[in-house]
Coordinates of C-alpha atoms in Angstrom, one line a residue:
X1 CA -0.1 0.1 0.0
X2 CA 1.9 3.3 -1.4
X3 CA 1.9 6.5 -0.1
X4 CA 0.6 8.7 -3.3
X5 CA 0.4 11.9 -1.6
X6 CA 1.4 14.3 0.8
X7 CA -0.8 17.3 1.4
X8 CA 0.6 20.1 4.2
X9 CA -1.7 23.0 5.4
X10 CA -0.4 25.5 6.8
X11 CA -2.6 27.1 9.3
X12 CA -2.7 30.1 12.0
X13 CA -5.2 29.1 14.5
X14 CA -4.7 32.4 17.4
X15 CA -5.8 32.0 20.9
X16 CA -9.4 33.3 22.7
X17 CA -8.8 36.7 24.0
X18 CA -7.6 36.5 27.2
X19 CA -7.0 32.6 27.2
X20 CA -3.7 32.4 27.5
X21 CA -3.0 35.4 29.5
X22 CA -4.5 38.8 31.2
X23 CA -5.2 41.3 29.2
X24 CA -2.3 43.5 28.6
X25 CA 0.3 41.3 29.8
X26 CA 3.1 40.6 27.3
X27 CA 5.0 37.5 28.6
X28 CA 5.3 35.0 25.0
X29 CA 5.7 31.6 26.2
X30 CA 7.7 30.2 22.7
X31 CA 10.7 29.0 24.3
X32 CA 12.9 28.1 21.1
X33 CA 14.2 31.3 19.3
X34 CA 12.5 32.3 15.9
X35 CA 14.1 33.6 12.8
X36 CA 17.4 34.9 15.0
X37 CA 15.2 36.1 18.0
X38 CA 15.6 35.2 21.6
X39 CA 13.6 33.3 23.6
X40 CA 10.5 33.9 25.2
X41 CA 9.8 36.8 22.4
X42 CA 7.0 35.2 20.5
X43 CA 3.8 34.1 21.7
X44 CA 3.4 30.4 20.3
X45 CA -0.3 31.2 19.0
X46 CA 1.5 33.8 16.4
X47 CA 3.3 30.9 14.8
X48 CA 1.9 28.7 12.1
X49 CA 1.4 24.8 12.3
X50 CA 1.2 22.6 9.5
X51 CA -1.8 19.6 9.4
X52 CA -0.5 16.4 7.2
X53 CA -3.1 14.7 5.3
X54 CA -1.1 11.4 4.1
X55 CA -2.9 9.5 1.2
X56 CA -1.9 6.3 0.1
X57 CA -2.9 4.1 -3.1
X58 CA -6.4 2.9 -1.9
X59 CA -7.1 6.0 -1.1
X60 CA -7.0 5.9 3.0
X61 CA -5.8 9.0 4.5
X62 CA -3.5 9.6 7.5
X63 CA -3.8 12.8 9.3
X64 CA -0.7 14.3 11.1
X65 CA -0.4 17.6 12.9
X66 CA 3.5 19.1 12.9
X67 CA 4.6 21.1 16.7
X68 CA 4.7 24.9 15.9
X69 CA 7.4 26.8 13.7
X70 CA 7.7 23.9 10.9
X71 CA 10.5 24.4 8.2
X72 CA 8.8 23.9 4.6
X73 CA 12.6 22.3 3.7
X74 CA 12.0 19.6 6.3
X75 CA 8.8 19.1 5.2
X76 CA 9.4 18.7 1.9
X77 CA 12.5 16.6 2.7
X78 CA 10.3 14.1 4.8
X79 CA 7.7 13.7 2.0
X80 CA 10.0 12.7 -0.6
X81 CA 11.5 10.3 1.8
X82 CA 8.1 8.7 2.4
X83 CA 6.4 9.4 -1.3
X84 CA 6.5 6.0 -3.2
X85 CA 7.2 3.6 -0.7
X86 CA 4.8 0.8 1.1
X87 CA 3.4 2.0 4.1
X88 CA 3.3 -1.5 5.3
X89 CA 7.0 -2.1 5.0
X90 CA 8.0 1.2 7.5
X91 CA 9.5 0.1 10.7
X92 CA 7.0 2.7 13.1
X93 CA 9.0 2.7 15.7
X94 CA 12.1 3.4 13.5
X95 CA 10.9 5.6 10.2
X96 CA 13.5 6.6 7.4
X97 CA 14.2 10.1 8.6
X98 CA 15.6 12.0 11.5
X99 CA 14.1 12.9 15.0
X100 CA 13.9 16.9 14.0
X101 CA 11.0 19.1 14.9
X102 CA 9.2 17.8 11.8
X103 CA 9.1 13.9 13.0
X104 CA 6.5 13.6 15.5
X105 CA 3.7 15.1 13.1
X106 CA 4.7 12.8 10.1
X107 CA 4.7 9.6 12.7
X108 CA 1.3 10.3 14.2
X109 CA -0.2 10.4 10.1
X110 CA 2.1 7.3 9.4
X111 CA 0.6 5.4 12.7
X112 CA -2.9 6.9 11.3
X113 CA -3.3 5.3 8.1
X114 CA -1.9 2.3 9.2
X115 CA -4.1 1.5 11.9
X116 CA -7.1 2.4 9.4
X117 CA -5.7 0.4 6.9
X118 CA -6.2 -2.7 9.8
X119 CA -9.4 -1.4 11.4
X120 CA -7.4 -0.8 14.6
X121 CA -6.6 2.3 16.7
X122 CA -4.1 4.0 17.4
X123 CA -4.0 2.7 20.7
X124 CA -4.4 -0.9 20.1
X125 CA -0.8 -0.4 18.5
X126 CA 0.7 1.0 21.7
X127 CA -0.3 -2.4 23.0
X128 CA -4.2 -1.3 24.1
X129 CA -5.6 0.9 26.5
X130 CA -4.9 0.3 30.3
X131 CA -7.4 3.2 30.6
X132 CA -10.7 4.7 28.2
X133 CA -10.3 8.2 29.6
X134 CA -7.5 10.1 30.4
X135 CA -7.0 12.8 33.5
X136 CA -6.6 16.3 32.2
X137 CA -6.0 19.5 33.7
X138 CA -6.5 23.6 33.2
X139 CA -3.7 25.7 32.1
X140 CA -3.4 29.2 31.9
X141 CA 0.1 31.6 31.1
X142 CA 1.3 34.7 33.5
X143 CA -2.0 36.1 35.7
X144 CA -2.7 39.0 37.2
X145 CA -3.1 38.0 41.1
X146 CA -6.4 39.7 41.2
X147 CA -7.3 37.3 38.5
X148 CA -6.5 33.9 40.0
X149 CA -9.5 32.9 42.2
X150 CA -12.2 34.0 39.4
X151 CA -10.0 31.8 36.9
X152 CA -9.5 29.0 39.2
X153 CA -13.3 29.2 40.2
X154 CA -14.5 29.2 36.2
X155 CA -12.3 26.5 35.7
X156 CA -13.1 24.2 38.8
X157 CA -17.0 24.9 37.6
X158 CA -16.2 23.5 34.5
X159 CA -15.3 20.2 36.2
X160 CA -11.4 20.6 36.6
X161 CA -9.5 19.6 39.5
X162 CA -6.0 21.1 38.9
X163 CA -4.9 24.2 37.0
X164 CA -1.3 24.8 35.7
X165 CA 0.6 28.3 35.5
X166 CA 2.8 29.3 33.4
X167 CA 5.3 31.5 36.1
X168 CA 8.4 33.3 36.9
X169 CA 10.1 34.9 40.0
X170 CA 8.4 38.3 39.3
X171 CA 5.1 36.3 40.0
X172 CA 3.5 35.9 43.2
X173 CA 2.8 32.0 43.0
X174 CA 2.1 31.8 47.0
X175 CA -0.5 34.6 47.0
X176 CA -1.6 32.5 43.5
X177 CA -2.2 29.3 45.2
X178 CA -3.8 30.9 47.8
X179 CA -6.2 32.1 45.9
X180 CA -7.2 29.1 44.2
X181 CA -7.4 27.2 47.6
X182 CA -10.0 30.5 48.6
X183 CA -11.9 30.2 45.7
X184 CA -11.5 26.8 44.5
X185 CA -11.0 24.4 47.6
X186 CA -9.8 21.0 46.5
X187 CA -8.2 21.9 43.2
X188 CA -4.6 21.5 42.9
X189 CA -2.3 23.2 40.8
X190 CA 0.9 22.9 39.0
X191 CA 4.0 25.6 38.8
X192 CA 5.8 25.7 35.9
X193 CA 8.7 28.1 35.5
X194 CA 10.6 26.6 32.5
X195 CA 14.1 26.5 34.5
X196 CA 13.3 30.2 35.5
X197 CA 13.5 30.3 39.0
X198 CA 17.1 29.5 38.2
X199 CA 18.1 29.6 41.7
X200 CA 18.0 26.3 43.9
X201 CA 17.4 28.5 47.3
X202 CA 14.6 30.3 45.5
X203 CA 13.1 27.4 44.9
X204 CA 13.5 25.9 48.3
X205 CA 12.0 29.2 50.0
X206 CA 8.9 29.0 47.5
X207 CA 8.2 25.2 48.4
X208 CA 8.1 26.2 51.8
X209 CA 5.5 28.5 51.5
X210 CA 3.6 26.8 48.9
X211 CA 3.6 23.6 51.5
X212 CA 1.7 25.9 54.0
X213 CA -0.9 26.4 51.1
X214 CA -1.4 22.6 50.6
X215 CA -2.5 22.5 47.5
X216 CA 0.6 22.3 44.9
X217 CA 0.7 19.0 43.4
X218 CA 4.0 19.4 42.2
X219 CA 6.7 22.0 40.8
X220 CA 7.6 21.3 37.3
X221 CA 11.3 22.6 35.8
X222 CA 12.1 25.4 38.7
X223 CA 16.3 25.4 37.7
X224 CA 17.8 24.6 34.7
X225 CA 18.1 21.2 33.8
X226 CA 21.7 21.5 33.7
X227 CA 21.9 21.4 37.8
X228 CA 21.1 17.8 38.3
X229 CA 22.9 17.5 41.7
X230 CA 20.7 20.3 42.8
X231 CA 17.5 18.3 41.3
X232 CA 18.2 16.1 43.3
X233 CA 19.1 18.1 46.7
X234 CA 15.8 19.6 46.0
X235 CA 14.0 16.2 45.5
X236 CA 15.3 15.8 48.8
X237 CA 14.5 18.8 50.6
X238 CA 11.4 19.9 49.1
X239 CA 8.0 19.5 50.6
X240 CA 6.5 19.4 47.5
X241 CA 7.5 17.2 44.2
X242 CA 9.8 17.9 41.8
X243 CA 8.9 17.1 38.5
X244 CA 11.2 17.5 35.2
X245 CA 10.0 17.8 31.8
X246 CA 11.7 16.1 29.1
X247 CA 10.1 17.4 25.9
X248 CA 11.7 15.3 23.0
X249 CA 10.5 17.9 20.4
X250 CA 13.0 20.2 21.6
X251 CA 16.2 18.8 20.3
X252 CA 17.7 22.8 19.9
X253 CA 17.6 22.6 23.2
X254 CA 19.5 19.2 24.2
X255 CA 16.8 17.2 25.0
X256 CA 17.0 13.2 24.7
X257 CA 15.2 10.3 25.8
X258 CA 18.0 9.8 27.8
X259 CA 17.2 12.2 30.1
X260 CA 14.9 10.6 32.1
X261 CA 17.4 7.8 32.7
X262 CA 19.5 10.0 34.0
X263 CA 16.7 11.6 36.3
X264 CA 16.0 8.3 37.9
X265 CA 19.2 6.8 38.3
X266 CA 20.1 10.5 40.1
X267 CA 17.1 10.4 42.2
X268 CA 16.7 13.9 40.9
X269 CA 12.8 14.1 40.3
X270 CA 9.3 12.7 41.8
X271 CA 7.7 12.5 38.5
X272 CA 8.0 13.6 35.1
X273 CA 6.1 16.0 31.8
X274 CA 6.5 13.6 28.7
X275 CA 6.3 15.6 25.6
X276 CA 7.1 13.3 22.5
X277 CA 5.8 11.0 19.8
X278 CA 3.9 8.1 19.9
X279 CA 7.1 5.6 19.6
X280 CA 9.2 7.8 22.1
X281 CA 6.1 8.6 24.8
X282 CA 5.7 5.1 24.9
X283 CA 9.5 4.4 25.6
X284 CA 9.6 7.2 28.0
X285 CA 6.5 5.5 30.0
X286 CA 8.0 2.3 30.4
X287 CA 11.2 4.2 32.1
X288 CA 9.4 5.8 34.1
X289 CA 6.6 2.8 34.7
X290 CA 9.5 0.4 36.0
X291 CA 10.7 3.1 38.1
X292 CA 7.7 3.7 39.8
X293 CA 7.2 7.3 39.2
X294 CA 3.9 9.0 37.6
X295 CA 4.1 11.2 34.6
X296 CA 1.6 13.4 32.3
X297 CA 1.5 14.2 28.8
X298 CA 2.6 17.3 27.6
X299 CA 1.8 19.7 24.9
X300 CA 2.5 23.0 23.1
X301 CA -1.3 24.0 22.8
X302 CA -1.5 22.1 20.2
X303 CA -4.8 21.5 17.8
X304 CA -7.1 18.5 17.5
X305 CA -4.8 16.0 15.9
X306 CA -2.1 16.2 17.7
X307 CA -4.1 16.2 21.0
X308 CA -6.1 13.2 19.8
X309 CA -2.4 11.5 19.1
X310 CA -1.3 12.7 22.8
X311 CA -4.9 10.7 23.9
X312 CA -4.0 7.5 22.6
X313 CA -0.4 7.5 24.1
X314 CA -1.7 8.9 27.8
X315 CA -4.2 5.8 27.4
X316 CA -2.1 3.3 26.8
X317 CA 0.6 4.4 29.3
X318 CA 0.7 3.2 33.0
X319 CA 2.6 5.5 34.7
X320 CA 0.1 8.4 33.1
X321 CA -1.9 9.4 35.9
X322 CA -1.1 12.8 36.9
X323 CA -3.6 15.6 34.8
X324 CA -2.1 16.0 30.9
X325 CA -1.5 19.1 29.1
X326 CA -4.4 18.4 26.9
X327 CA -6.2 21.9 27.1
X328 CA -5.7 23.2 23.3
X329 CA -9.6 23.7 22.2
X330 CA -9.6 25.9 26.0
X331 CA -7.3 28.3 24.9
X332 CA -7.5 28.5 20.8
X333 CA -10.0 29.7 18.5
X334 CA -10.6 26.0 16.6
X335 CA -9.2 22.8 17.2
X336 CA -9.8 22.1 13.4
X337 CA -11.4 19.0 14.0
X338 CA -15.1 18.0 12.8
X339 CA -16.1 16.4 16.2
X340 CA -14.4 17.9 18.7
X341 CA -12.5 15.4 21.4
X342 CA -14.9 14.5 24.3
X343 CA -14.4 16.4 27.4
X344 CA -16.1 14.6 30.6
X345 CA -15.0 16.9 33.6
X346 CA -11.7 16.4 34.4
X347 CA -10.9 13.9 31.8
X348 CA -11.1 13.4 28.0
X349 CA -12.2 10.7 26.4
X350 CA -10.6 8.0 23.8
X351 CA -12.0 8.6 20.4
X352 CA -13.7 5.9 19.1
X353 CA -12.9 4.7 15.4
X354 CA -10.2 3.7 13.7
X355 CA -7.2 5.7 13.7
X356 CA -7.0 8.5 15.8
X357 CA -10.9 8.5 15.9
X358 CA -11.3 12.1 14.3
X359 CA -11.5 13.9 10.7
X360 CA -11.0 17.5 9.7
X361 CA -13.4 20.4 9.6
X362 CA -11.6 21.2 6.1
X363 CA -14.0 24.5 6.1
X364 CA -12.4 25.5 9.3
X365 CA -8.7 24.1 7.8
X366 CA -9.4 26.3 5.0
X367 CA -10.5 29.6 6.5
X368 CA -7.4 29.2 8.9
X369 CA -4.8 28.2 6.0
X370 CA -2.0 30.7 5.2
X371 CA -0.6 28.3 3.1
X372 CA -1.2 24.6 1.3
X373 CA 1.9 22.6 -0.5
X374 CA 1.5 19.0 -1.7
X375 CA 3.8 16.5 -2.6
X376 CA 3.3 13.5 -5.1
X377 CA 5.1 10.2 -5.9
X378 CA 6.9 10.6 -9.1

């Protein structure tokens, strides 16, 4: 069953006003440098994404979605590598192109097409589900102090039991945690400074104060990843759990699958946030599961195709018990799906049907399209 066509549709889907951060704030969250600029200078919803439609000779179409900030030459190169190949001859654990940032979106399309060919779900290719619904949490960027309580109350009213904040040292996160405790009793909180607490003593001071509030699930990536000894010390002394984000879509920042192994061996963390493609997320889950550590599935506040893949991965992962970052439809103005993922309070349901179990809203795809390129077999 040969791959005969790849259609790559570039889209820009902006966030709903006020859904990322407080109106009037300007604290961009895209960590990777863009066009030579520094990190943290571009807001993530400004960047384009690409939806992949990978067509087989029998008309089967596999869907994929690239992470934001793609490179067209790489898209063209991967497409050329795949065109004319028999899908069934591909090793899905070791695809014939590099693990660059565009890798996972093509991987998803390949797995979706293969599962559809065989009348299976993607989760079945991962060994089958250990759960039919995945815990998810609400998410927000930086907020003004006086908005936090109302935001937490609103999300609690929607059924969410966990709220994740992006933050930095100039944010009063102890006040934020207290506001959540007052307005949404029982809601847990995750704080993610993306390594920007910088100094271990700052993290330790904050952890002690947050423990007194009593609603913090964990601190994610409080200090730079290279401070491995300091992570181990924090884990021993912090009254709240310390979590490491292993984000394989960021090879430019040096993230590797081996980071999870070194963190386990060094007793550096109490759990993980894993972000990876289908095959590598399963590898990471196995590391955490054998080590007896929990994880959740990370994201980049994506569109519906990628989030559907995350649900399949998390549903098949024994260690994935903490609330995952599958929250894009509450942030972005559209998910580009004909039928959105189904949420039940603080869980997202595993989609039914073959493959990913989702289809595109082609009208929405056209509305948000900024470019489209089609590659065909010679």
